Structures are given as structure tokens and as C-alpha cells.
Amino acid sequence: MSDTDKIYDRLDKLLARIESILPPQHVSSDLGTSIAFRWRKFAHTGYIQAIAHPHNIVLDALHGIDEQKRQIDQNTLQFVSGYPANNVLLTGARGTGKSSLIKALLNKYASKGLRLIEVEKQHLIDLHDIVEQVCRRPERFILYCDDLSFETDEPGYKALKVVLDGSIAMASDNVLVYATSNRRHLMPESMRDNLDSRHIDGEIHPSETIEEKISLSERFGLWLSFYPFDQTQYLEIVHYWLAFYGVQDITPHIREEALRWALGRGSRSGRVAWQFARDWAGKCKLKHG
């Protein structure tokens, strides 16, 4: 091999290594190709990536949360109809349908132009960039933040506050933020925070720390709280999912097994009911298949 060939060979290897750390060529999705997307980061480049197979859950599959469904459905209908609507914070017990509710709304209103962009917590600092990419689009976009919570001084906390309410720029009327969390105020609260509160003229004045922690959740115009299901609600959800998987009748034995399944997991949530139904229906199909 000549010296020139050696140089070319080394250059090829160098280019291959450089290409391996560069962002993908298609860094911008065609927003008309899907109804659901996620914000991705590669090195320092962010881009909207289409989700090929969005979750196809429907509102009728969600039980025990009728009032929460009614409120967020009304808010979303206003949004896709071009009328004023609020950012939404869904908080409460795990496995009660908070995330599934948002996905079901996407499926209901996708035909009316609703689109969803999932944004992970560490990427919240890019919210302005995301809004800039979609603000002139005809569709209506929900920026979806799942299982959201912050520790003190995380950069995404202030970025979200600014996008919700506090930027010098006017909020885009085709973008809302829907977030789920197990924490009502999205940040850990400690006894020390309350020690700094003051009692003046018969009124309690919360400490600045408490005010700061509350200020983010207050920027969501609609708060929806989700609570643990009781036994009756849990069994109703089990019945729905068993029927979905082809098991029509809940016998006393199935009921007992469903309750034992919940007891073993320490929760009677919708997620636990769905997991039991999948397990039971799979065993039945395997046994009779």
C-alpha cells in the first residue's frame, strides 16, 4: 500500500468515527406523518421524531375517573376547536390512568388536528425551541411531560415555569402543556420549609421556599387529582380488561385471584388490574390453545 493509500485509509476511518457522533441526517420530522412525536436530543442537536405506532387506548377503557375524564375532555375540546383552554396538571396515585387519559384524548381528537409531543424532563430546557418549531403549524399541539417531578435547582423547572406563564414572548395559541406527576407541587416538600413560615396579625405567611415550590403548579390552569381505587372499582377494571382479552365472565375463582394479585402488589390500581387481566387471559389462551 502506497503512502497515499495509507492516508486515504486513515481519512476514511476518521470520517467514520466523526459520522458516528453526528446527529441523524433527518433531524426534522414531517409533522404530517404521524399524530404522536417525541423530542430527541443527539449531542447538542434537538429534533422532533415521529412515533410510528402510538398507543391506541380509548377513553372508554378508563374506569373510575369519570369526573377527571369529563374535565380534561372539555378542556381539550376547547383547545382543538380554537377556543381558550388551560395547561393541565394531573396528579395523584400511581396507576390510576393519568398518562393513559392523555393518550386516549390524542386518539379521540387526532382527526380534529390534535398532535402530541412527548418531552422528557431533562429536555424541558428546550421547550422554547420546540414551541418555535410548531407555533406556525395549523395543528394543535400538546407538549406531554410524564411522571414529572423536580429536585431543587433543576434547570428544567424554571424553563417550564417560563413557558407556562412568565416569558416576555406571547404564548403560542396552538400549544398546551399536559403533565402528570405523583406530587401536587412537583417538588419535594420538607418540614424545614414550614419552619420559615411566619404568623403575622393572625395570618400565616408561607416561607419563600414554599411559595417558590407552589408557583410552578399554580401556572397550570386545570388541576386534576387521582385517587386510589376501592375494591369495587378495581374489579370493574379487571372485568373490562378480561372482556377485552376475550374472557367474558368473572367467576368467584377469578375474582379471588384478581384480589390476591392486587394484594401481592400492594395496590388496586388500573395498571394492576390490566396486568392481572393480561396474565390471566394469556394463561387461559395457552391452556386452551
PDB file of C-alpha atoms in Angstrom:
ATOM      1  CA  MET A   1       0.000   0.000   0.000  1.00  0.00           C
ATOM      2  CA  SER A   2       1.405   3.369  -1.021  1.00  0.00           C
ATOM      3  CA  ASP A   3       1.677   6.329   1.320  1.00  0.00           C
ATOM      4  CA  THR A   4      -1.257   7.963  -0.472  1.00  0.00           C
ATOM      5  CA  ASP A   5      -3.423   4.888   0.034  1.00  0.00           C
ATOM      6  CA  LYS A   6      -2.487   4.827   3.720  1.00  0.00           C
ATOM      7  CA  ILE A   7      -3.550   8.454   4.064  1.00  0.00           C
ATOM      8  CA  TYR A   8      -6.885   7.754   2.335  1.00  0.00           C
ATOM      9  CA  ASP A   9      -7.433   4.740   4.577  1.00  0.00           C
ATOM     10  CA  ARG A  10      -6.811   6.791   7.708  1.00  0.00           C
ATOM     11  CA  LEU A  11      -9.094   9.557   6.435  1.00  0.00           C
ATOM     12  CA  ASP A  12     -11.885   7.023   5.816  1.00  0.00           C
ATOM     13  CA  LYS A  13     -11.549   5.731   9.360  1.00  0.00           C
ATOM     14  CA  LEU A  14     -11.523   9.264  10.739  1.00  0.00           C
ATOM     15  CA  LEU A  15     -14.657  10.207   8.796  1.00  0.00           C
ATOM     16  CA  ALA A  16     -16.397   7.048  10.008  1.00  0.00           C
ATOM     17  CA  ARG A  17     -15.671   8.000  13.617  1.00  0.00           C
ATOM     18  CA  ILE A  18     -16.885  11.561  13.078  1.00  0.00           C
ATOM     19  CA  GLU A  19     -20.106  10.364  11.439  1.00  0.00           C
ATOM     20  CA  SER A  20     -20.794   8.090  14.398  1.00  0.00           C
ATOM     21  CA  ILE A  21     -21.114  11.089  16.739  1.00  0.00           C
ATOM     22  CA  LEU A  22     -23.020  13.374  14.390  1.00  0.00           C
ATOM     23  CA  PRO A  23     -26.818  13.717  14.738  1.00  0.00           C
ATOM     24  CA  PRO A  24     -29.008  11.729  12.322  1.00  0.00           C
ATOM     25  CA  GLN A  25     -29.431  13.169   8.860  1.00  0.00           C
ATOM     26  CA  HIS A  26     -33.196  13.552   9.223  1.00  0.00           C
ATOM     27  CA  VAL A  27     -33.305  15.817  12.259  1.00  0.00           C
ATOM     28  CA  SER A  28     -36.708  17.297  11.420  1.00  0.00           C
ATOM     29  CA  SER A  29     -39.784  15.103  11.191  1.00  0.00           C
ATOM     30  CA  ASP A  30     -42.547  15.838   8.750  1.00  0.00           C
ATOM     31  CA  LEU A  31     -45.239  16.744  11.273  1.00  0.00           C
ATOM     32  CA  GLY A  32     -47.841  15.445   8.868  1.00  0.00           C
ATOM     33  CA  THR A  33     -46.586  11.855   9.037  1.00  0.00           C
ATOM     34  CA  SER A  34     -47.911  10.945  12.493  1.00  0.00           C
ATOM     35  CA  ILE A  35     -50.115  12.100  15.357  1.00  0.00           C
ATOM     36  CA  ALA A  36     -47.542  11.494  18.102  1.00  0.00           C
ATOM     37  CA  PHE A  37     -43.939  12.601  18.387  1.00  0.00           C
ATOM     38  CA  ARG A  38     -41.121  12.854  20.890  1.00  0.00           C
ATOM     39  CA  TRP A  39     -38.409  15.450  21.322  1.00  0.00           C
ATOM     40  CA  ARG A  40     -35.000  13.817  20.941  1.00  0.00           C
ATOM     41  CA  LYS A  41     -31.522  15.135  21.633  1.00  0.00           C
ATOM     42  CA  PHE A  42     -28.360  13.935  19.929  1.00  0.00           C
ATOM     43  CA  ALA A  43     -25.233  15.674  21.155  1.00  0.00           C
ATOM     44  CA  HIS A  44     -26.416  19.300  21.246  1.00  0.00           C
ATOM     45  CA  THR A  45     -28.998  18.990  18.491  1.00  0.00           C
ATOM     46  CA  GLY A  46     -32.705  18.621  19.240  1.00  0.00           C
ATOM     47  CA  TYR A  47     -35.317  17.398  16.796  1.00  0.00           C
ATOM     48  CA  ILE A  48     -38.910  16.169  16.681  1.00  0.00           C
ATOM     49  CA  GLN A  49     -39.136  12.438  15.948  1.00  0.00           C
ATOM     50  CA  ALA A  50     -42.330  10.783  14.744  1.00  0.00           C
ATOM     51  CA  ILE A  51     -43.661   7.793  16.706  1.00  0.00           C
ATOM     52  CA  ALA A  52     -44.573   5.070  14.237  1.00  0.00           C
ATOM     53  CA  HIS A  53     -47.087   3.227  16.424  1.00  0.00           C
ATOM     54  CA  PRO A  54     -48.790   5.479  19.013  1.00  0.00           C
ATOM     55  CA  HIS A  55     -50.676   3.879  21.886  1.00  0.00           C
ATOM     56  CA  ASN A  56     -54.251   3.280  20.697  1.00  0.00           C
ATOM     57  CA  ILE A  57     -56.095   3.342  24.034  1.00  0.00           C
ATOM     58  CA  VAL A  58     -59.555   4.937  24.080  1.00  0.00           C
ATOM     59  CA  LEU A  59     -61.430   6.889  26.766  1.00  0.00           C
ATOM     60  CA  ASP A  60     -63.988   4.097  27.303  1.00  0.00           C
ATOM     61  CA  ALA A  61     -61.169   1.849  28.528  1.00  0.00           C
ATOM     62  CA  LEU A  62     -60.552   4.117  31.527  1.00  0.00           C
ATOM     63  CA  HIS A  63     -62.802   3.469  34.518  1.00  0.00           C
ATOM     64  CA  GLY A  64     -63.197   5.061  37.924  1.00  0.00           C
ATOM     65  CA  ILE A  65     -62.107   8.520  36.768  1.00  0.00           C
ATOM     66  CA  ASP A  66     -65.279   9.839  35.138  1.00  0.00           C
ATOM     67  CA  GLU A  67     -65.060  13.373  36.537  1.00  0.00           C
ATOM     68  CA  GLN A  68     -61.397  13.730  35.581  1.00  0.00           C
ATOM     69  CA  LYS A  69     -62.233  12.498  32.080  1.00  0.00           C
ATOM     70  CA  ARG A  70     -65.069  14.992  31.778  1.00  0.00           C
ATOM     71  CA  GLN A  71     -62.952  17.979  32.765  1.00  0.00           C
ATOM     72  CA  ILE A  72     -59.903  17.258  30.644  1.00  0.00           C
ATOM     73  CA  ASP A  73     -62.065  16.206  27.692  1.00  0.00           C
ATOM     74  CA  GLN A  74     -63.882  19.563  27.835  1.00  0.00           C
ATOM     75  CA  ASN A  75     -60.578  21.441  28.046  1.00  0.00           C
ATOM     76  CA  THR A  76     -59.142  19.519  25.101  1.00  0.00           C
ATOM     77  CA  LEU A  77     -62.272  20.043  23.009  1.00  0.00           C
ATOM     78  CA  GLN A  78     -61.979  23.799  23.593  1.00  0.00           C
ATOM     79  CA  PHE A  79     -58.334  23.641  22.549  1.00  0.00           C
ATOM     80  CA  VAL A  80     -58.835  21.765  19.275  1.00  0.00           C
ATOM     81  CA  SER A  81     -61.830  23.978  18.482  1.00  0.00           C
ATOM     82  CA  GLY A  82     -59.608  27.053  18.614  1.00  0.00           C
ATOM     83  CA  TYR A  83     -61.057  28.431  21.861  1.00  0.00           C
ATOM     84  CA  PRO A  84     -59.147  29.355  25.065  1.00  0.00           C
ATOM     85  CA  ALA A  85     -58.030  26.355  27.129  1.00  0.00           C
ATOM     86  CA  ASN A  86     -55.702  25.675  30.034  1.00  0.00           C
ATOM     87  CA  ASN A  87     -52.490  23.799  30.645  1.00  0.00           C
ATOM     88  CA  VAL A  88     -53.293  20.704  32.718  1.00  0.00           C
ATOM     89  CA  LEU A  89     -51.559  19.050  35.664  1.00  0.00           C
ATOM     90  CA  LEU A  90     -52.690  15.519  36.548  1.00  0.00           C
ATOM     91  CA  THR A  91     -51.502  14.390  39.958  1.00  0.00           C
ATOM     92  CA  GLY A  92     -52.150  11.588  42.396  1.00  0.00           C
ATOM     93  CA  ALA A  93     -51.998   7.859  42.913  1.00  0.00           C
ATOM     94  CA  ARG A  94     -49.884   5.760  40.579  1.00  0.00           C
ATOM     95  CA  GLY A  95     -51.545   3.523  38.032  1.00  0.00           C
ATOM     96  CA  THR A  96     -54.869   5.382  38.032  1.00  0.00           C
ATOM     97  CA  GLY A  97     -54.845   6.368  34.363  1.00  0.00           C
ATOM     98  CA  LYS A  98     -53.185   9.793  34.275  1.00  0.00           C
ATOM     99  CA  SER A  99     -50.907   9.053  31.320  1.00  0.00           C
ATOM    100  CA  SER A 100     -53.443   6.814  29.582  1.00  0.00           C
ATOM    101  CA  LEU A 101     -56.002   9.611  29.735  1.00  0.00           C
ATOM    102  CA  ILE A 102     -53.772  11.952  27.738  1.00  0.00           C
ATOM    103  CA  LYS A 103     -53.052   9.260  25.152  1.00  0.00           C
ATOM    104  CA  ALA A 104     -56.765   8.499  24.831  1.00  0.00           C
ATOM    105  CA  LEU A 105     -57.520  12.171  24.201  1.00  0.00           C
ATOM    106  CA  LEU A 106     -54.960  12.183  21.407  1.00  0.00           C
ATOM    107  CA  ASN A 107     -56.743   9.278  19.730  1.00  0.00           C
ATOM    108  CA  LYS A 108     -60.135  10.950  20.145  1.00  0.00           C
ATOM    109  CA  TYR A 109     -59.129  14.317  18.716  1.00  0.00           C
ATOM    110  CA  ALA A 110     -56.371  13.440  16.244  1.00  0.00           C
ATOM    111  CA  SER A 111     -58.880  13.787  13.399  1.00  0.00           C
ATOM    112  CA  LYS A 112     -59.503  17.374  14.542  1.00  0.00           C
ATOM    113  CA  GLY A 113     -55.810  18.219  14.286  1.00  0.00           C
ATOM    114  CA  LEU A 114     -54.579  17.337  17.776  1.00  0.00           C
ATOM    115  CA  ARG A 115     -50.950  16.242  17.971  1.00  0.00           C
ATOM    116  CA  LEU A 116     -48.803  15.191  20.918  1.00  0.00           C
ATOM    117  CA  ILE A 117     -45.088  15.741  21.526  1.00  0.00           C
ATOM    118  CA  GLU A 118     -43.574  13.855  24.446  1.00  0.00           C
ATOM    119  CA  VAL A 119     -40.832  15.791  26.239  1.00  0.00           C
ATOM    120  CA  GLU A 120     -38.651  14.145  28.879  1.00  0.00           C
ATOM    121  CA  LYS A 121     -37.786  16.098  31.993  1.00  0.00           C
ATOM    122  CA  GLN A 122     -34.132  16.577  31.105  1.00  0.00           C
ATOM    123  CA  HIS A 123     -35.187  18.163  27.815  1.00  0.00           C
ATOM    124  CA  LEU A 124     -37.542  20.760  29.282  1.00  0.00           C
ATOM    125  CA  ILE A 125     -34.860  23.394  28.785  1.00  0.00           C
ATOM    126  CA  ASP A 126     -35.598  23.009  25.050  1.00  0.00           C
ATOM    127  CA  LEU A 127     -39.283  23.910  25.354  1.00  0.00           C
ATOM    128  CA  HIS A 128     -38.842  27.250  23.626  1.00  0.00           C
ATOM    129  CA  ASP A 129     -37.131  25.528  20.694  1.00  0.00           C
ATOM    130  CA  ILE A 130     -39.988  23.030  20.417  1.00  0.00           C
ATOM    131  CA  VAL A 131     -42.639  25.726  20.510  1.00  0.00           C
ATOM    132  CA  GLU A 132     -40.741  27.702  17.872  1.00  0.00           C
ATOM    133  CA  GLN A 133     -40.869  24.715  15.505  1.00  0.00           C
ATOM    134  CA  VAL A 134     -44.630  24.181  15.780  1.00  0.00           C
ATOM    135  CA  CYS A 135     -46.102  27.610  16.533  1.00  0.00           C
ATOM    136  CA  ARG A 136     -46.897  28.351  12.869  1.00  0.00           C
ATOM    137  CA  ARG A 137     -48.407  24.932  12.163  1.00  0.00           C
ATOM    138  CA  PRO A 138     -52.186  24.553  11.689  1.00  0.00           C
ATOM    139  CA  GLU A 139     -52.370  21.589  14.110  1.00  0.00           C
ATOM    140  CA  ARG A 140     -52.892  21.892  17.868  1.00  0.00           C
ATOM    141  CA  PHE A 141     -50.008  20.507  19.937  1.00  0.00           C
ATOM    142  CA  ILE A 142     -49.934  19.100  23.450  1.00  0.00           C
ATOM    143  CA  LEU A 143     -46.462  19.027  24.980  1.00  0.00           C
ATOM    144  CA  TYR A 144     -46.693  15.924  27.153  1.00  0.00           C
ATOM    145  CA  CYS A 145     -44.477  15.581  30.240  1.00  0.00           C
ATOM    146  CA  ASP A 146     -44.968  12.261  32.020  1.00  0.00           C
ATOM    147  CA  ASP A 147     -44.142  11.486  35.655  1.00  0.00           C
ATOM    148  CA  LEU A 148     -42.850  14.983  36.234  1.00  0.00           C
ATOM    149  CA  SER A 149     -41.052  15.970  39.419  1.00  0.00           C
ATOM    150  CA  PHE A 150     -38.091  18.145  40.223  1.00  0.00           C
ATOM    151  CA  GLU A 151     -35.326  18.353  42.731  1.00  0.00           C
ATOM    152  CA  THR A 152     -34.116  21.737  43.911  1.00  0.00           C
ATOM    153  CA  ASP A 153     -32.441  23.949  41.288  1.00  0.00           C
ATOM    154  CA  GLU A 154     -33.001  21.634  38.316  1.00  0.00           C
ATOM    155  CA  PRO A 155     -32.780  23.709  35.106  1.00  0.00           C
ATOM    156  CA  GLY A 156     -35.957  22.270  33.587  1.00  0.00           C
ATOM    157  CA  TYR A 157     -38.013  23.650  36.493  1.00  0.00           C
ATOM    158  CA  LYS A 158     -37.505  27.284  35.553  1.00  0.00           C
ATOM    159  CA  ALA A 159     -37.760  26.548  31.828  1.00  0.00           C
ATOM    160  CA  LEU A 160     -41.211  25.035  32.368  1.00  0.00           C
ATOM    161  CA  LYS A 161     -42.301  27.968  34.520  1.00  0.00           C
ATOM    162  CA  VAL A 162     -41.346  30.407  31.782  1.00  0.00           C
ATOM    163  CA  VAL A 163     -43.172  28.506  29.036  1.00  0.00           C
ATOM    164  CA  LEU A 164     -46.324  28.125  31.137  1.00  0.00           C
ATOM    165  CA  ASP A 165     -46.525  31.752  32.189  1.00  0.00           C
ATOM    166  CA  GLY A 166     -43.721  34.212  32.531  1.00  0.00           C
ATOM    167  CA  SER A 167     -41.933  34.752  29.251  1.00  0.00           C
ATOM    168  CA  ILE A 168     -41.742  38.127  27.556  1.00  0.00           C
ATOM    169  CA  ALA A 169     -42.950  36.363  24.401  1.00  0.00           C
ATOM    170  CA  MET A 170     -46.653  35.666  23.954  1.00  0.00           C
ATOM    171  CA  ALA A 171     -47.616  32.018  24.450  1.00  0.00           C
ATOM    172  CA  SER A 172     -48.436  30.180  21.232  1.00  0.00           C
ATOM    173  CA  ASP A 173     -52.181  29.578  20.987  1.00  0.00           C
ATOM    174  CA  ASN A 174     -51.671  26.169  19.345  1.00  0.00           C
ATOM    175  CA  VAL A 175     -49.580  24.710  22.187  1.00  0.00           C
ATOM    176  CA  LEU A 176     -50.574  23.476  25.654  1.00  0.00           C
ATOM    177  CA  VAL A 177     -48.656  21.551  28.310  1.00  0.00           C
ATOM    178  CA  TYR A 178     -50.224  18.433  29.849  1.00  0.00           C
ATOM    179  CA  ALA A 179     -48.120  16.974  32.671  1.00  0.00           C
ATOM    180  CA  THR A 180     -48.548  14.040  35.047  1.00  0.00           C
ATOM    181  CA  SER A 181     -46.941  13.737  38.456  1.00  0.00           C
ATOM    182  CA  ASN A 182     -47.245  11.934  41.763  1.00  0.00           C
ATOM    183  CA  ARG A 183     -46.517  15.257  43.509  1.00  0.00           C
ATOM    184  CA  ARG A 184     -49.089  18.031  43.653  1.00  0.00           C
ATOM    185  CA  HIS A 185     -46.434  20.752  43.710  1.00  0.00           C
ATOM    186  CA  LEU A 186     -43.906  18.862  41.562  1.00  0.00           C
ATOM    187  CA  MET A 187     -41.084  19.343  44.080  1.00  0.00           C
ATOM    188  CA  PRO A 188     -40.183  17.623  47.376  1.00  0.00           C
ATOM    189  CA  GLU A 189     -41.602  19.355  50.436  1.00  0.00           C
ATOM    190  CA  SER A 190     -39.859  19.132  53.803  1.00  0.00           C
ATOM    191  CA  MET A 191     -40.711  20.116  57.364  1.00  0.00           C
ATOM    192  CA  ARG A 192     -37.916  22.693  57.265  1.00  0.00           C
ATOM    193  CA  ASP A 193     -39.859  24.648  54.625  1.00  0.00           C
ATOM    194  CA  ASN A 194     -42.689  25.185  57.121  1.00  0.00           C
ATOM    195  CA  LEU A 195     -40.386  26.329  59.910  1.00  0.00           C
ATOM    196  CA  ASP A 196     -39.690  29.519  57.984  1.00  0.00           C
ATOM    197  CA  SER A 197     -43.377  30.433  57.707  1.00  0.00           C
ATOM    198  CA  ARG A 198     -44.473  33.489  59.683  1.00  0.00           C
ATOM    199  CA  HIS A 199     -47.574  34.297  61.726  1.00  0.00           C
ATOM    200  CA  ILE A 200     -48.455  37.988  61.328  1.00  0.00           C
ATOM    201  CA  ASP A 201     -51.666  39.612  62.593  1.00  0.00           C
ATOM    202  CA  GLY A 202     -53.465  36.304  62.745  1.00  0.00           C
ATOM    203  CA  GLU A 203     -52.456  35.308  59.208  1.00  0.00           C
ATOM    204  CA  ILE A 204     -49.994  32.632  58.138  1.00  0.00           C
ATOM    205  CA  HIS A 205     -47.444  33.823  55.588  1.00  0.00           C
ATOM    206  CA  PRO A 206     -45.748  30.887  53.849  1.00  0.00           C
ATOM    207  CA  SER A 207     -41.980  30.957  53.511  1.00  0.00           C
ATOM    208  CA  GLU A 208     -40.376  31.982  50.245  1.00  0.00           C
ATOM    209  CA  THR A 209     -39.339  28.354  49.733  1.00  0.00           C
ATOM    210  CA  ILE A 210     -42.933  27.163  49.903  1.00  0.00           C
ATOM    211  CA  GLU A 211     -44.107  29.982  47.642  1.00  0.00           C
ATOM    212  CA  GLU A 212     -41.483  29.009  45.074  1.00  0.00           C
ATOM    213  CA  LYS A 213     -42.483  25.355  45.137  1.00  0.00           C
ATOM    214  CA  ILE A 214     -46.170  26.171  44.766  1.00  0.00           C
ATOM    215  CA  SER A 215     -45.588  28.710  41.985  1.00  0.00           C
ATOM    216  CA  LEU A 216     -44.977  26.121  39.264  1.00  0.00           C
ATOM    217  CA  SER A 217     -48.123  24.062  39.828  1.00  0.00           C
ATOM    218  CA  GLU A 218     -50.166  27.266  40.014  1.00  0.00           C
ATOM    219  CA  ARG A 219     -49.206  28.015  36.428  1.00  0.00           C
ATOM    220  CA  PHE A 220     -51.335  25.070  35.321  1.00  0.00           C
ATOM    221  CA  GLY A 221     -54.868  26.360  34.891  1.00  0.00           C
ATOM    222  CA  LEU A 222     -56.511  22.966  35.421  1.00  0.00           C
ATOM    223  CA  TRP A 223     -55.554  20.589  38.244  1.00  0.00           C
ATOM    224  CA  LEU A 224     -56.905  17.053  38.206  1.00  0.00           C
ATOM    225  CA  SER A 225     -56.414  14.787  41.215  1.00  0.00           C
ATOM    226  CA  PHE A 226     -56.459  10.981  41.012  1.00  0.00           C
ATOM    227  CA  TYR A 227     -57.129   8.736  43.996  1.00  0.00           C
ATOM    228  CA  PRO A 228     -56.591   5.034  44.759  1.00  0.00           C
ATOM    229  CA  PHE A 229     -59.415   2.768  43.604  1.00  0.00           C
ATOM    230  CA  ASP A 230     -61.579   0.837  46.019  1.00  0.00           C
ATOM    231  CA  GLN A 231     -62.194  -2.892  45.601  1.00  0.00           C
ATOM    232  CA  THR A 232     -65.352  -2.455  43.540  1.00  0.00           C
ATOM    233  CA  GLN A 233     -63.677  -0.078  41.098  1.00  0.00           C
ATOM    234  CA  TYR A 234     -60.673  -2.353  40.818  1.00  0.00           C
ATOM    235  CA  LEU A 235     -62.838  -5.379  39.960  1.00  0.00           C
ATOM    236  CA  GLU A 236     -64.765  -3.336  37.378  1.00  0.00           C
ATOM    237  CA  ILE A 237     -61.492  -2.542  35.629  1.00  0.00           C
ATOM    238  CA  VAL A 238     -60.449  -6.197  35.818  1.00  0.00           C
ATOM    239  CA  HIS A 239     -63.771  -7.157  34.205  1.00  0.00           C
ATOM    240  CA  TYR A 240     -63.290  -4.652  31.386  1.00  0.00           C
ATOM    241  CA  TRP A 241     -59.808  -5.863  30.511  1.00  0.00           C
ATOM    242  CA  LEU A 242     -60.687  -9.541  30.806  1.00  0.00           C
ATOM    243  CA  ALA A 243     -63.547  -8.934  28.356  1.00  0.00           C
ATOM    244  CA  PHE A 244     -61.142  -7.053  26.104  1.00  0.00           C
ATOM    245  CA  TYR A 245     -58.898 -10.129  26.031  1.00  0.00           C
ATOM    246  CA  GLY A 246     -61.815 -12.498  25.439  1.00  0.00           C
ATOM    247  CA  VAL A 247     -62.685 -13.652  28.977  1.00  0.00           C
ATOM    248  CA  GLN A 248     -66.348 -12.677  29.381  1.00  0.00           C
ATOM    249  CA  ASP A 249     -67.351 -13.956  32.828  1.00  0.00           C
ATOM    250  CA  ILE A 250     -65.652 -13.297  36.157  1.00  0.00           C
ATOM    251  CA  THR A 251     -66.143 -16.418  38.247  1.00  0.00           C
ATOM    252  CA  PRO A 252     -65.654 -16.363  42.032  1.00  0.00           C
ATOM    253  CA  HIS A 253     -62.292 -18.028  41.426  1.00  0.00           C
ATOM    254  CA  ILE A 254     -61.153 -15.292  39.005  1.00  0.00           C
ATOM    255  CA  ARG A 255     -62.368 -12.622  41.422  1.00  0.00           C
ATOM    256  CA  GLU A 256     -60.382 -14.206  44.231  1.00  0.00           C
ATOM    257  CA  GLU A 257     -57.280 -14.436  42.068  1.00  0.00           C
ATOM    258  CA  ALA A 258     -57.657 -10.808  40.989  1.00  0.00           C
ATOM    259  CA  LEU A 259     -57.824  -9.669  44.611  1.00  0.00           C
ATOM    260  CA  ARG A 260     -54.850 -11.839  45.524  1.00  0.00           C
ATOM    261  CA  TRP A 261     -52.917 -10.328  42.606  1.00  0.00           C
ATOM    262  CA  ALA A 262     -53.638  -6.803  43.892  1.00  0.00           C
ATOM    263  CA  LEU A 263     -52.731  -7.775  47.455  1.00  0.00           C
ATOM    264  CA  GLY A 264     -49.386  -9.118  46.281  1.00  0.00           C
ATOM    265  CA  ARG A 265     -48.600  -5.783  44.627  1.00  0.00           C
ATOM    266  CA  GLY A 266     -49.917  -3.600  47.397  1.00  0.00           C
ATOM    267  CA  SER A 267     -52.170  -1.677  45.021  1.00  0.00           C
ATOM    268  CA  ARG A 268     -55.651  -1.820  43.469  1.00  0.00           C
ATOM    269  CA  SER A 269     -54.762   0.463  40.584  1.00  0.00           C
ATOM    270  CA  GLY A 270     -55.946   0.347  36.996  1.00  0.00           C
ATOM    271  CA  ARG A 271     -52.468  -0.702  35.918  1.00  0.00           C
ATOM    272  CA  VAL A 272     -52.505  -3.663  38.309  1.00  0.00           C
ATOM    273  CA  ALA A 273     -55.955  -4.684  37.028  1.00  0.00           C
ATOM    274  CA  TRP A 274     -54.707  -4.547  33.423  1.00  0.00           C
ATOM    275  CA  GLN A 275     -51.633  -6.593  34.323  1.00  0.00           C
ATOM    276  CA  PHE A 276     -53.752  -9.254  36.032  1.00  0.00           C
ATOM    277  CA  ALA A 277     -56.104  -9.453  33.029  1.00  0.00           C
ATOM    278  CA  ARG A 278     -53.175  -9.905  30.644  1.00  0.00           C
ATOM    279  CA  ASP A 279     -51.684 -12.614  32.829  1.00  0.00           C
ATOM    280  CA  TRP A 280     -54.983 -14.475  33.293  1.00  0.00           C
ATOM    281  CA  ALA A 281     -56.075 -14.211  29.661  1.00  0.00           C
ATOM    282  CA  GLY A 282     -52.658 -15.352  28.482  1.00  0.00           C
ATOM    283  CA  LYS A 283     -52.771 -18.416  30.715  1.00  0.00           C
ATOM    284  CA  CYS A 284     -56.294 -19.252  29.531  1.00  0.00           C
ATOM    285  CA  LYS A 285     -55.348 -18.978  25.868  1.00  0.00           C
ATOM    286  CA  LEU A 286     -52.223 -21.059  26.423  1.00  0.00           C
ATOM    287  CA  LYS A 287     -54.226 -23.717  28.263  1.00  0.00           C
ATOM    288  CA  HIS A 288     -56.937 -23.968  25.595  1.00  0.00           C
ATOM    289  CA  GLY A 289     -54.858 -23.064  22.569  1.00  0.00           C
TER     290      GLY A 289
END
